[in-house]
Coordinates of C-alpha atoms and ligand atoms in Angstrom, one line a residue:
M1 CA -62.3 -32.6 -149.4
N2 CA -65.2 -30.7 -148.1
E3 CA -66.4 -27.5 -149.7
V4 CA -67.3 -24.8 -147.3
K5 CA -70.4 -23.0 -148.3
T6 CA -72.9 -20.8 -146.7
P7 CA -76.4 -21.8 -147.9
K8 CA -78.0 -18.8 -149.6
K9 CA -81.5 -18.5 -150.6
P10 CA -82.3 -16.1 -153.5
I11 CA -84.1 -12.8 -152.7
L12 CA -86.9 -14.0 -155.0
F13 CA -87.5 -16.8 -152.6
Y14 CA -88.4 -14.4 -149.8
Y15 CA -90.6 -12.2 -151.9
G16 CA -92.3 -15.3 -153.2
I17 CA -93.2 -16.3 -149.7
A18 CA -94.5 -12.8 -148.9
L19 CA -96.7 -12.8 -152.0
L20 CA -98.1 -16.2 -151.1
V21 CA -99.0 -15.1 -147.6
L22 CA -100.7 -12.0 -148.9
M23 CA -102.7 -14.0 -151.4
L24 CA -103.7 -16.5 -148.8
F25 CA -104.8 -13.7 -146.6
N26 CA -106.9 -11.8 -149.2
F27 CA -108.5 -14.7 -151.0
W28 CA -108.9 -17.3 -148.3
L29 CA -108.8 -15.9 -144.9
M30 CA -110.7 -12.6 -145.3
P31 CA -113.8 -14.1 -146.9
R32 CA -113.9 -16.7 -144.2
I33 CA -113.7 -14.1 -141.4
V34 CA -116.7 -12.4 -142.9
Q35 CA -118.6 -15.6 -143.5
M36 CA -118.0 -16.8 -139.9
Q37 CA -120.9 -14.8 -138.5
V38 CA -123.4 -16.2 -141.0
K39 CA -125.1 -19.5 -140.2
E40 CA -126.4 -21.6 -143.0
V41 CA -129.8 -23.3 -142.5
D42 CA -132.1 -25.3 -144.8
Y43 CA -135.2 -23.9 -146.5
G44 CA -137.5 -25.8 -144.1
T45 CA -136.1 -24.0 -141.1
F46 CA -136.6 -20.7 -142.9
M47 CA -140.3 -21.5 -143.6
S48 CA -141.0 -22.6 -140.0
M49 CA -139.3 -19.4 -138.8
I50 CA -141.7 -17.4 -141.0
E51 CA -144.7 -19.3 -139.6
E52 CA -143.5 -18.7 -136.1
E53 CA -143.0 -15.0 -137.0
K54 CA -139.4 -15.2 -135.9
I55 CA -137.8 -13.4 -138.8
G56 CA -136.5 -9.9 -138.2
R57 CA -134.9 -8.5 -141.4
V58 CA -134.7 -10.3 -144.7
E59 CA -132.8 -9.7 -147.9
I60 CA -133.5 -11.8 -151.1
Q61 CA -130.4 -11.9 -153.3
N62 CA -129.9 -13.6 -156.7
N63 CA -129.2 -17.0 -155.4
K64 CA -129.6 -16.9 -151.7
I65 CA -131.7 -15.4 -148.9
I66 CA -130.1 -13.7 -145.9
F67 CA -132.1 -13.1 -142.8
T68 CA -131.9 -12.4 -139.1
D69 CA -134.0 -13.4 -136.1
K70 CA -136.3 -10.9 -134.4
E71 CA -133.5 -9.9 -131.8
D72 CA -131.1 -9.3 -134.7
S73 CA -128.6 -11.5 -132.8
M74 CA -127.8 -13.9 -135.5
I75 CA -127.5 -13.8 -139.3
Y76 CA -128.8 -16.8 -141.3
K77 CA -128.4 -17.8 -144.9
T78 CA -130.4 -20.2 -147.1
G79 CA -130.8 -21.1 -150.7
L80 CA -133.4 -19.6 -153.0
M81 CA -136.4 -21.8 -154.0
N82 CA -139.2 -21.3 -156.5
D83 CA -141.7 -20.0 -153.9
P84 CA -143.9 -17.4 -155.5
E85 CA -145.8 -16.5 -152.4
L86 CA -142.7 -16.0 -150.3
T87 CA -142.8 -12.2 -150.3
M88 CA -146.5 -12.2 -149.2
R89 CA -145.9 -14.7 -146.3
L90 CA -142.8 -12.7 -145.2
Y91 CA -144.8 -9.5 -145.2
Q92 CA -147.6 -11.2 -143.2
S93 CA -145.1 -12.5 -140.6
G94 CA -143.9 -9.0 -139.9
A95 CA -140.5 -9.4 -141.4
K96 CA -138.7 -6.2 -142.5
F97 CA -137.3 -6.1 -146.0
A98 CA -133.7 -4.9 -145.9
S99 CA -130.7 -4.5 -148.1
E100 CA -127.1 -5.2 -147.0
I101 CA -127.7 -7.2 -143.9
I102 CA -124.1 -8.2 -144.1
E103 CA -122.3 -5.0 -144.0
P104 CA -119.3 -4.6 -146.3
T105 CA -116.0 -4.4 -144.5
S106 CA -115.3 -0.9 -143.2
P107 CA -113.2 1.2 -145.6
L108 CA -110.6 1.7 -142.9
L109 CA -110.1 -2.0 -142.4
S110 CA -109.9 -2.8 -146.1
F111 CA -107.3 0.0 -146.5
L112 CA -105.3 -1.4 -143.6
L113 CA -105.4 -4.9 -145.1
S114 CA -104.7 -4.1 -148.7
W115 CA -102.1 -1.3 -148.2
I116 CA -100.5 -1.1 -144.8
L117 CA -100.1 -4.9 -144.2
P118 CA -98.3 -5.7 -147.4
L119 CA -96.0 -2.7 -146.9
L120 CA -95.2 -3.9 -143.4
I121 CA -94.4 -7.4 -144.7
F122 CA -92.1 -6.2 -147.4
F123 CA -90.4 -3.8 -145.0
G124 CA -89.8 -6.7 -142.6
I125 CA -88.3 -8.8 -145.3
G126 CA -86.0 -6.0 -146.4
Q127 CA -84.8 -5.6 -142.9
Y128 CA -84.2 -9.3 -142.5
M129 CA -82.3 -9.5 -145.8
T130 CA -80.0 -6.6 -145.0
K131 CA -79.1 -8.1 -141.6
R132 CA -78.3 -11.4 -143.2
M133 CA -76.1 -9.8 -145.8
M134 CA -74.2 -7.8 -143.3
K135 CA -73.6 -11.0 -141.4
N136 CA -72.3 -12.8 -144.5
M137 CA -69.9 -10.0 -145.3
G138 CA -68.7 -9.7 -141.7
G139 CA -70.6 -6.5 -141.2
G140 CA -70.4 -3.0 -142.5
N141 CA -70.5 -3.3 -146.3
S142 CA -73.5 -2.8 -148.5
M143 CA -74.7 -5.1 -151.3
M144 CA -72.8 -3.2 -154.0
F145 CA -69.4 -3.9 -152.5
N146 CA -70.1 -7.6 -152.4
M147 CA -69.6 -7.7 -156.2
G148 CA -65.9 -7.4 -155.8
K149 CA -65.7 -10.4 -153.5
S150 CA -64.0 -13.4 -154.9
N151 CA -66.6 -15.9 -153.8
A152 CA -64.1 -18.7 -154.5
K153 CA -65.0 -22.1 -153.3
V154 CA -62.9 -23.0 -150.4
Y155 CA -62.2 -26.6 -149.6
V156 CA -60.8 -27.3 -146.2
K157 CA -58.5 -30.1 -145.2
S158 CA -60.2 -33.4 -144.7
S159 CA -59.0 -36.9 -144.4
D160 CA -61.2 -38.1 -147.3
G161 CA -59.8 -35.7 -149.8
I162 CA -58.7 -36.7 -153.2
K163 CA -55.2 -38.1 -153.3
F164 CA -52.7 -38.9 -156.1
S165 CA -53.8 -42.5 -155.9
D166 CA -57.3 -41.5 -157.1
V167 CA -55.8 -40.0 -160.3
A168 CA -54.9 -43.0 -162.4
G169 CA -52.3 -42.8 -165.2
E170 CA -50.8 -39.3 -165.7
D171 CA -47.6 -40.4 -164.0
E172 CA -45.5 -37.6 -165.5
A173 CA -47.9 -35.0 -164.2
K174 CA -48.0 -36.5 -160.8
E175 CA -44.3 -36.7 -160.6
N176 CA -44.0 -33.1 -161.5
L177 CA -46.5 -32.1 -158.9
T178 CA -45.1 -34.3 -156.2
E179 CA -42.4 -31.6 -155.8
I180 CA -45.0 -29.1 -154.9
V181 CA -46.5 -31.4 -152.3
E182 CA -43.0 -32.0 -150.9
Y183 CA -42.4 -28.2 -150.7
L184 CA -45.7 -27.6 -148.9
H185 CA -44.8 -30.3 -146.4
N186 CA -41.3 -29.1 -145.8
P187 CA -40.6 -25.6 -147.0
G188 CA -37.5 -25.3 -144.8
K189 CA -35.6 -27.8 -147.0
Y190 CA -36.0 -25.6 -150.0
K191 CA -35.4 -22.3 -148.2
E192 CA -32.2 -23.6 -146.8
I193 CA -30.6 -23.9 -150.2
G194 CA -32.2 -20.7 -151.4
A195 CA -34.5 -22.4 -153.9
S196 CA -37.9 -20.9 -154.4
M197 CA -40.9 -22.8 -155.7
P198 CA -42.6 -21.9 -158.9
K199 CA -45.4 -19.5 -158.1
G200 CA -47.7 -20.8 -160.8
I201 CA -48.1 -24.1 -162.5
L202 CA -50.1 -24.4 -165.7
L203 CA -51.9 -27.7 -166.3
V204 CA -52.5 -28.0 -170.0
G205 CA -54.4 -30.7 -171.8
P206 CA -57.6 -31.7 -173.5
P207 CA -60.9 -31.6 -171.6
G208 CA -61.6 -34.4 -169.1
T209 CA -58.1 -35.6 -168.6
G210 CA -58.1 -34.9 -164.9
K211 CA -56.6 -31.4 -164.5
T212 CA -59.0 -30.4 -161.8
M213 CA -58.6 -33.7 -160.1
L214 CA -54.8 -33.3 -160.1
A215 CA -55.0 -29.9 -158.5
K216 CA -57.3 -31.2 -155.8
A217 CA -55.0 -34.1 -155.3
V218 CA -52.1 -31.8 -154.7
A219 CA -54.0 -30.0 -152.0
G220 CA -55.2 -33.4 -150.6
E221 CA -51.7 -34.8 -150.5
A222 CA -50.2 -31.6 -149.0
N223 CA -53.2 -31.4 -146.6
V224 CA -53.6 -27.6 -147.2
P225 CA -56.7 -25.5 -148.0
F226 CA -57.8 -25.4 -151.6
F227 CA -59.3 -22.3 -153.2
S228 CA -61.0 -23.0 -156.5
M229 CA -62.4 -20.5 -159.0
S230 CA -63.1 -20.6 -162.7
G231 CA -61.6 -18.0 -164.9
S232 CA -65.0 -16.9 -166.2
E233 CA -66.2 -16.1 -162.6
F234 CA -63.8 -13.2 -162.5
V235 CA -65.3 -11.5 -165.4
E236 CA -68.0 -9.1 -164.3
M237 CA -70.3 -6.7 -165.8
F238 CA -68.5 -3.7 -164.5
V239 CA -65.0 -2.8 -165.3
G240 CA -62.8 -3.3 -162.3
M241 CA -64.9 -5.8 -160.5
G242 CA -62.9 -8.8 -161.7
A243 CA -59.7 -7.1 -160.6
S244 CA -61.2 -6.6 -157.2
K245 CA -62.1 -10.2 -157.1
V246 CA -58.6 -11.2 -157.9
R247 CA -57.3 -9.0 -155.1
D248 CA -59.8 -10.5 -152.7
L249 CA -58.9 -14.0 -153.6
F250 CA -55.2 -13.4 -153.0
K251 CA -55.9 -11.7 -149.8
Q252 CA -57.8 -14.7 -148.5
A253 CA -55.2 -17.1 -149.8
K254 CA -52.4 -15.3 -148.1
E255 CA -54.3 -15.4 -144.8
K256 CA -54.6 -19.2 -145.2
A257 CA -51.1 -19.9 -146.5
P258 CA -49.8 -22.4 -147.2
C259 CA -52.6 -23.2 -149.6
I260 CA -53.4 -24.0 -153.2
V261 CA -55.3 -21.6 -155.4
F262 CA -56.8 -23.3 -158.4
I263 CA -58.0 -21.2 -161.4
D264 CA -59.9 -23.4 -163.9
E265 CA -60.2 -22.3 -167.5
I266 CA -57.7 -19.5 -167.1
D267 CA -57.9 -18.7 -170.8
A268 CA -61.1 -16.8 -169.9
I269 CA -59.1 -14.1 -168.3
G270 CA -55.6 -14.8 -169.5
K271 CA -56.2 -14.4 -173.3
K272 CA -53.6 -12.5 -175.2
R273 CA -54.1 -8.7 -175.0
D274 CA -54.2 -7.8 -178.6
G275 CA -54.4 -4.0 -178.2
Q276 CA -57.3 -3.7 -180.6
V277 CA -59.6 -0.7 -180.3
G278 CA -62.7 -1.7 -178.3
G279 CA -61.0 -4.6 -176.6
N280 CA -62.4 -6.1 -173.5
D281 CA -61.3 -3.7 -170.8
E282 CA -62.7 -5.7 -167.9
R283 CA -60.8 -8.8 -168.9
E284 CA -57.6 -7.0 -169.4
Q285 CA -57.8 -5.2 -166.0
T286 CA -58.5 -8.6 -164.4
L287 CA -55.5 -10.1 -166.1
N288 CA -53.3 -7.1 -165.1
Q289 CA -54.4 -7.5 -161.5
L290 CA -53.6 -11.2 -161.6
L291 CA -50.1 -10.4 -163.0
T292 CA -49.6 -7.8 -160.3
E293 CA -50.7 -10.1 -157.5
M294 CA -48.4 -12.9 -158.8
D295 CA -45.5 -10.5 -158.8
G296 CA -46.4 -9.2 -155.4
F297 CA -45.8 -12.2 -153.4
E298 CA -42.6 -14.0 -152.7
G299 CA -42.1 -17.5 -154.0
N300 CA -41.7 -18.8 -150.5
N301 CA -44.8 -17.6 -148.9
G302 CA -46.7 -20.8 -149.4
V303 CA -49.4 -19.8 -151.9
I304 CA -49.1 -22.0 -155.0
I305 CA -51.3 -21.2 -157.9
L306 CA -52.4 -24.0 -160.2
A307 CA -54.3 -23.1 -163.3
A308 CA -55.8 -25.3 -166.0
T309 CA -56.5 -24.6 -169.6
N310 CA -57.0 -26.5 -172.8
R311 CA -55.9 -23.5 -174.9
P312 CA -52.4 -22.7 -173.8
E313 CA -51.5 -21.1 -177.1
S314 CA -54.1 -18.3 -176.5
L315 CA -52.6 -17.2 -173.2
D316 CA -50.9 -13.9 -172.8
P317 CA -47.1 -14.3 -172.9
A318 CA -46.8 -12.1 -169.8
L319 CA -48.7 -14.7 -167.9
L320 CA -46.3 -17.4 -169.0
R321 CA -43.0 -15.7 -168.3
P322 CA -40.7 -17.0 -165.5
G323 CA -41.9 -15.8 -162.2
R324 CA -45.6 -16.3 -163.0
F325 CA -46.8 -19.5 -164.5
D326 CA -43.3 -20.7 -165.1
R327 CA -44.0 -24.4 -165.1
R328 CA -46.2 -26.2 -167.5
V329 CA -47.4 -29.7 -166.8
P330 CA -49.0 -31.5 -169.8
V331 CA -51.9 -33.6 -168.9
E332 CA -52.4 -35.7 -172.0
L333 CA -55.1 -38.2 -173.0
P334 CA -54.2 -41.5 -171.3
D335 CA -52.4 -44.2 -173.2
L336 CA -53.5 -47.9 -173.1
K337 CA -52.0 -48.5 -169.7
G338 CA -53.4 -45.2 -168.3
R339 CA -56.8 -46.1 -169.6
E340 CA -56.7 -49.5 -168.0
E341 CA -55.7 -47.9 -164.6
I342 CA -58.4 -45.2 -164.9
L343 CA -61.0 -47.9 -165.6
K344 CA -59.9 -49.9 -162.6
V345 CA -60.0 -46.8 -160.3
H346 CA -63.6 -46.1 -161.3
A347 CA -64.6 -49.8 -161.4
K348 CA -63.8 -49.9 -157.6
K349 CA -66.8 -47.7 -157.1
I350 CA -69.2 -50.2 -158.7
K351 CA -69.7 -53.9 -158.6
V352 CA -68.2 -55.7 -161.5
G353 CA -68.3 -59.4 -162.5
Q354 CA -65.3 -61.8 -162.5
D355 CA -65.2 -61.9 -166.3
V356 CA -64.3 -58.3 -166.8
D357 CA -61.1 -57.8 -168.8
F358 CA -60.0 -54.3 -168.3
T359 CA -57.1 -54.5 -170.8
K360 CA -59.6 -55.4 -173.5
I361 CA -62.0 -52.6 -172.6
A362 CA -59.1 -50.1 -172.5
R363 CA -58.0 -51.3 -175.9
M364 CA -61.5 -50.8 -177.3
A365 CA -61.9 -47.3 -175.8
S366 CA -58.9 -46.0 -177.7
G367 CA -58.7 -42.2 -177.6
A368 CA -61.1 -41.8 -174.7
S369 CA -60.3 -39.3 -172.0
G370 CA -60.5 -39.9 -168.2
A371 CA -63.9 -38.3 -167.9
E372 CA -65.2 -40.5 -170.8
L373 CA -63.8 -43.6 -169.1
A374 CA -65.4 -42.7 -165.8
N375 CA -68.6 -42.3 -167.8
I376 CA -68.2 -45.7 -169.5
V377 CA -67.9 -47.4 -166.2
N378 CA -71.0 -45.6 -164.8
E379 CA -73.0 -46.4 -168.0
A380 CA -72.1 -50.1 -167.5
A381 CA -73.4 -50.0 -164.0
L382 CA -76.6 -48.3 -165.1
R383 CA -77.1 -50.9 -167.8
A384 CA -76.6 -53.7 -165.3
V385 CA -79.3 -52.2 -163.1
R386 CA -81.6 -51.7 -166.0
D387 CA -81.3 -55.4 -166.8
G388 CA -81.8 -56.4 -163.2
R389 CA -78.3 -57.7 -162.6
S390 CA -76.4 -57.0 -159.3
Y391 CA -73.1 -56.4 -161.0
A392 CA -71.7 -55.1 -164.3
T393 CA -70.3 -57.6 -166.8
Q394 CA -67.9 -57.4 -169.7
A395 CA -70.8 -57.1 -172.1
D396 CA -72.1 -54.1 -170.2
L397 CA -68.8 -52.3 -170.4
E398 CA -68.4 -53.1 -174.1
E399 CA -71.8 -51.8 -174.9
S400 CA -71.3 -48.7 -172.8
I401 CA -68.1 -47.8 -174.8
E402 CA -70.3 -47.5 -177.8
V403 CA -72.9 -45.6 -175.9
V404 CA -70.5 -43.1 -174.6
I405 CA -68.7 -42.7 -177.9
A406 CA -71.5 -43.1 -180.4
G407 CA -74.7 -42.7 -178.3
Y408 CA -77.5 -45.1 -177.5
Q409 CA -78.8 -47.7 -179.9
K410 CA -81.8 -46.3 -181.7
K411 CA -84.3 -49.0 -181.1
N412 CA -86.9 -47.8 -183.5
A413 CA -84.7 -46.2 -186.3
I414 CA -86.1 -47.4 -189.5
L415 CA -83.4 -48.1 -192.0
T416 CA -84.8 -49.5 -195.2
D417 CA -83.1 -52.8 -196.4
K418 CA -81.5 -50.8 -199.2
E419 CA -80.0 -48.3 -196.7
K420 CA -78.8 -51.1 -194.5
L421 CA -77.1 -52.7 -197.4
I422 CA -75.4 -49.5 -198.4
V423 CA -74.2 -48.9 -194.8
S424 CA -72.8 -52.5 -194.8
Y425 CA -70.9 -51.9 -198.0
H426 CA -69.7 -48.5 -196.9
E427 CA -68.3 -49.8 -193.6
I428 CA -66.8 -52.9 -195.2
G429 CA -65.3 -50.7 -197.9
H430 CA -63.3 -48.8 -195.3
A431 CA -62.2 -51.9 -193.5
L432 CA -61.3 -53.8 -196.7
V433 CA -59.2 -51.0 -198.1
A434 CA -57.4 -50.6 -194.7
A435 CA -56.8 -54.4 -194.4
K436 CA -55.4 -54.7 -197.9
Q437 CA -52.9 -52.0 -197.4
T438 CA -51.6 -53.0 -194.0
H439 CA -52.2 -56.8 -194.1
S440 CA -53.6 -56.8 -190.6
A441 CA -57.0 -56.6 -188.9
P442 CA -58.0 -52.9 -189.2
V443 CA -61.0 -53.0 -186.9
Q444 CA -62.1 -54.6 -183.7
K445 CA -65.7 -54.6 -184.6
I446 CA -68.2 -53.0 -186.9
T447 CA -71.9 -52.8 -186.2
I448 CA -74.6 -51.3 -188.3
V449 CA -77.1 -50.5 -185.6
P450 CA -78.0 -46.8 -185.8
R451 CA -77.0 -44.7 -182.9
T452 CA -78.6 -41.7 -181.3
S453 CA -75.6 -39.6 -182.3
G454 CA -76.8 -40.0 -185.9
A455 CA -74.2 -42.5 -186.9
L456 CA -75.7 -45.3 -189.0
G457 CA -72.9 -47.7 -188.2
Y458 CA -70.1 -47.8 -185.7
T459 CA -66.6 -49.0 -186.4
M460 CA -64.2 -49.7 -183.5
Q461 CA -60.7 -49.2 -184.8
V462 CA -57.8 -51.4 -183.7
E463 CA -55.7 -49.6 -181.1
E464 CA -52.6 -48.5 -183.0
G465 CA -50.3 -48.6 -180.0
N466 CA -48.1 -45.8 -179.0
H467 CA -47.3 -44.5 -182.4
Y468 CA -45.6 -41.1 -182.5
L469 CA -44.4 -40.8 -186.1
M470 CA -46.2 -41.6 -189.3
T471 CA -44.6 -42.0 -192.7
K472 CA -45.9 -40.4 -195.8
E473 CA -47.2 -43.8 -197.0
E474 CA -49.1 -44.4 -193.8
I475 CA -50.9 -41.1 -194.1
E476 CA -51.7 -41.8 -197.8
N477 CA -53.0 -45.2 -196.8
K478 CA -55.2 -43.6 -194.2
I479 CA -56.6 -41.2 -196.7
A480 CA -57.3 -44.2 -199.0
T481 CA -59.1 -45.8 -196.1
F482 CA -61.3 -42.8 -195.5
T483 CA -62.3 -42.8 -199.1
G484 CA -62.9 -46.6 -199.0
G485 CA -66.6 -46.2 -197.8
R486 CA -67.6 -44.0 -200.7
A487 CA -65.5 -46.1 -203.1
A488 CA -67.5 -49.2 -202.1
E489 CA -70.8 -47.4 -202.8
E490 CA -69.5 -46.4 -206.3
V491 CA -68.2 -49.9 -207.1
V492 CA -71.3 -51.7 -206.0
F493 CA -74.2 -49.4 -206.6
G494 CA -72.8 -47.0 -209.1
S495 CA -74.2 -44.0 -207.2
V496 CA -73.2 -42.2 -204.1
T497 CA -74.9 -41.1 -200.8
T498 CA -74.5 -38.5 -198.2
G499 CA -73.1 -41.0 -195.7
A500 CA -69.5 -40.0 -196.5
S501 CA -69.5 -36.4 -195.3
N502 CA -67.4 -37.1 -192.3
D503 CA -65.0 -39.2 -194.3
I504 CA -64.6 -36.4 -196.7
E505 CA -63.8 -34.0 -194.0
Q506 CA -61.2 -36.2 -192.4
A507 CA -59.5 -37.2 -195.6
T508 CA -59.3 -33.6 -196.6
R509 CA -57.9 -32.5 -193.3
L510 CA -55.2 -35.2 -193.5
A511 CA -54.3 -34.4 -197.1
R512 CA -54.1 -30.7 -196.2
A513 CA -51.9 -31.3 -193.2
M514 CA -49.5 -33.4 -195.3
I515 CA -49.1 -30.5 -197.7
T516 CA -49.2 -27.5 -195.5
R517 CA -47.7 -28.7 -192.2
Y518 CA -45.7 -31.9 -192.7
G519 CA -43.7 -30.8 -195.7
M520 CA -44.7 -33.8 -197.7
S521 CA -45.3 -32.0 -200.9
D522 CA -42.5 -31.7 -203.5
D523 CA -43.4 -28.2 -204.4
F524 CA -43.4 -26.5 -201.0
D525 CA -40.4 -28.3 -199.5
M526 CA -40.2 -27.6 -195.7
V527 CA -42.2 -24.4 -195.6
A528 CA -45.1 -24.1 -193.2
M529 CA -48.2 -23.0 -195.0
E530 CA -50.5 -23.3 -192.0
T531 CA -50.1 -23.1 -188.2
V532 CA -52.1 -25.0 -185.6
S533 CA -53.9 -22.6 -183.4
N534 CA -55.8 -24.9 -181.1
Q535 CA -53.9 -28.0 -180.3
Y536 CA -56.1 -29.5 -177.6
L537 CA -59.5 -28.5 -179.0
G538 CA -59.8 -30.1 -182.4
G539 CA -56.6 -28.7 -183.8
D540 CA -57.9 -25.8 -185.8
T541 CA -55.4 -24.3 -188.2
S542 CA -54.9 -20.9 -189.7
L543 CA -53.3 -20.3 -193.1
A544 CA -50.1 -18.4 -193.3
C545 CA -49.5 -17.9 -197.0
S546 CA -50.5 -15.8 -200.0
A547 CA -53.6 -16.2 -202.0
Q548 CA -51.8 -17.7 -204.9
M549 CA -50.2 -20.3 -202.6
Q550 CA -53.7 -21.1 -201.2
A551 CA -55.0 -21.9 -204.7
K552 CA -52.0 -24.1 -205.3
I553 CA -52.5 -25.9 -202.0
D554 CA -56.1 -26.5 -202.8
E555 CA -55.1 -28.0 -206.2
Q556 CA -52.6 -30.4 -204.5
V557 CA -55.1 -31.4 -201.8
I558 CA -57.6 -32.3 -204.5
E559 CA -55.0 -34.2 -206.5
L560 CA -53.8 -36.2 -203.4
V561 CA -57.3 -37.2 -202.3
K562 CA -58.3 -38.1 -205.8
S563 CA -55.4 -40.4 -206.3
Q564 CA -56.0 -42.1 -203.0
H565 CA -59.7 -42.4 -203.9
E566 CA -58.8 -44.1 -207.2
K567 CA -56.4 -46.4 -205.3
A568 CA -59.3 -47.4 -203.0
V569 CA -61.6 -48.1 -205.9
Q570 CA -59.0 -50.3 -207.5
I571 CA -58.4 -52.3 -204.3
L572 CA -62.2 -52.9 -204.0
L573 CA -62.5 -53.9 -207.7
D574 CA -59.6 -56.3 -207.3
N575 CA -61.4 -57.8 -204.2
R576 CA -65.0 -57.6 -205.4
S577 CA -66.0 -61.0 -204.3
K578 CA -64.6 -60.5 -200.8
L579 CA -66.3 -57.2 -200.6
D580 CA -69.7 -58.8 -201.4
E581 CA -69.1 -61.7 -199.0
L582 CA -68.1 -59.4 -196.1
A583 CA -70.8 -56.9 -196.7
N584 CA -73.5 -59.6 -196.8
F585 CA -72.1 -61.1 -193.6
L586 CA -72.4 -57.7 -191.9
Y587 CA -75.8 -57.1 -193.4
E588 CA -77.1 -60.4 -192.1
R589 CA -75.6 -60.3 -188.6
E590 CA -75.4 -56.5 -188.1
T591 CA -72.0 -57.0 -186.3
I592 CA -68.7 -58.3 -187.4
T593 CA -65.6 -58.7 -185.3
G594 CA -62.0 -58.2 -186.4
E595 CA -61.4 -61.9 -186.3
E596 CA -64.4 -62.8 -188.3
F597 CA -63.4 -60.2 -190.8
M598 CA -59.9 -61.5 -191.2
G599 CA -61.3 -65.1 -191.3
I600 CA -63.5 -64.3 -194.3
L601 CA -60.8 -62.2 -196.0
E602 CA -58.1 -64.9 -195.7
S603 CA -60.3 -67.9 -196.6
S604 CA -59.9 -68.9 -200.2
Ligands
ADP1 P1 -60.5 -31.5 -166.5 O1 -60.3 -30.6 -165.4 O2 -59.2 -31.9 -167.1 O3 -61.4 -31.1 -167.6 P2 -61.5 -33.2 -164.5 O4 -60.4 -33.2 -163.6 O5 -62.6 -32.3 -164.1 O6 -61.1 -32.9 -166.0 O7 -62.0 -34.7 -164.7 C1 -63.4 -35.0 -164.9 C2 -63.7 -36.4 -164.3 O8 -63.0 -37.4 -165.1 C3 -63.1 -36.6 -162.9 O9 -64.1 -36.3 -162.0 C4 -62.8 -38.1 -162.9 O10 -64.0 -38.8 -162.5 C5 -62.5 -38.4 -164.3 N1 -61.1 -38.5 -164.6 C6 -60.4 -37.8 -165.4 N2 -59.1 -38.1 -165.5 C7 -58.9 -39.1 -164.6 C8 -57.8 -39.9 -164.1 N3 -56.6 -39.7 -164.6 N4 -58.0 -40.8 -163.2 C9 -59.3 -41.0 -162.7 N5 -60.4 -40.3 -163.0 C10 -60.2 -39.4 -164.0

């Protein structure tokens, strides 16, 4: 789909050019004009002209001599030499001593050049800019009014637009949106029966899962114009401007109907109005205008609004009621099959070798979003070019997963041997505790090459498959696994390092969730102590209980993590020899695969 845009150069660009011309004129051209009449000659010519008594007027300056011929028809210039009798000889040759042979530019001329000319240039630019602006706005308006224009990006129909086939996975979302496409193709079928299309559809999901792509694909499939604008673009400095932008957007859309209007990051304007004093007036007015516009048009006029957000819980309920954004399409992180399809879609754009096993890559990239997968494929292609190959291999893709998720390998990071050993024990500690609890390979691979993200090691977990429920025991085991790294340090070295900060955070979060949200504590039964406020962006929570309860929760969280930590230490003590063997293997080779790990663990 082609975006229609009028190329615009900033005002500064024109003023920059004017300034440049002026400087060129004053510092380069002007001195040259003055110099043009002066002819430079060597000192010998000057001396012979004295002897031949051809000098008219002469002026001796600090570093040069200016003189004219007898007829005063030409001005000459020559360098100054150490010639003590020069004045005498000049006098004898009948030359007249003068000052200011080259007359300074007349005051009138210099006034014209330094004041009138710049003014004329700036005036000219002003005129030109005004004309251009008028043309852009279709005439009539002044610059001020342009602020209320929507300046949405408009994409026109084109045969190479994005189609549903470009969006891999996300079958449910596509199925949901196919109805819209159908409607745009054949509205009559729907009108006949009296059905009206939803006016607004909200695409919700974590970042990078293809929400924008899906919206474009709907327009591409339906072959209708696509207006795209981000929520934050509506919010202006002046109250009322955003509302005016919304009005303008809908006016344009109605003219082009049937069409799709896409508002990205709608939470920027659609946030709950909380009625606090000193609230954001501009945002609220914009939202009100959006609500009014959505009410103002009939469901059947062919304007369909798609909006994307990753914070659906923060949206104003008025926006979500039937008749506005009444349909919600979840666009979730892709599952194994989805990841494989996304990898394949993007791999079509690059050259890949025969050996590439997309299922394996998809399995390794567990939890990656569509955007990350696209990035992984691109990184693999870049790596292939860097190594001088003409196509990307399996190894390129595997390495790029680690690059995208954990950052580049730090080639010159200096880990002391002791640190490397600690990291080995730490990582094996996690894996060993996990393996002993589940009796299966817990990891695909562990490497202890430092990454640019700051991670000293990298553990690729085994894909857990589509797993929707977790038992209490499973969560407890997970907490024990998180504590396994620190436990290994304690068991082996008797002291602890800062390396476990992330584990501590994750273990605490899980333990907290068990107690406050999953009802897994005997004391609180099925009472929610916390609510999730931010499902798609990290899952932040807010407490919903009294201060006494909070203290109790904290106690229980500590108790829970502590008991799992002790369990992990016990597991490692019971398997001390395996722990040493595995950690040494990792220390020597810097990488251990899941199979090697299980091989060593199960050997007697
Ligand atoms: P969002 O709007 O959800 O943040 P985008 O639609 O902008 O995400 O996706 C960003 C990029 O990620 C796309 O340009 C595309 O290359 C890739 N991508 C994301 N999801 C998919 C998918 N399901 N299929 C193919 N590519 C995808």
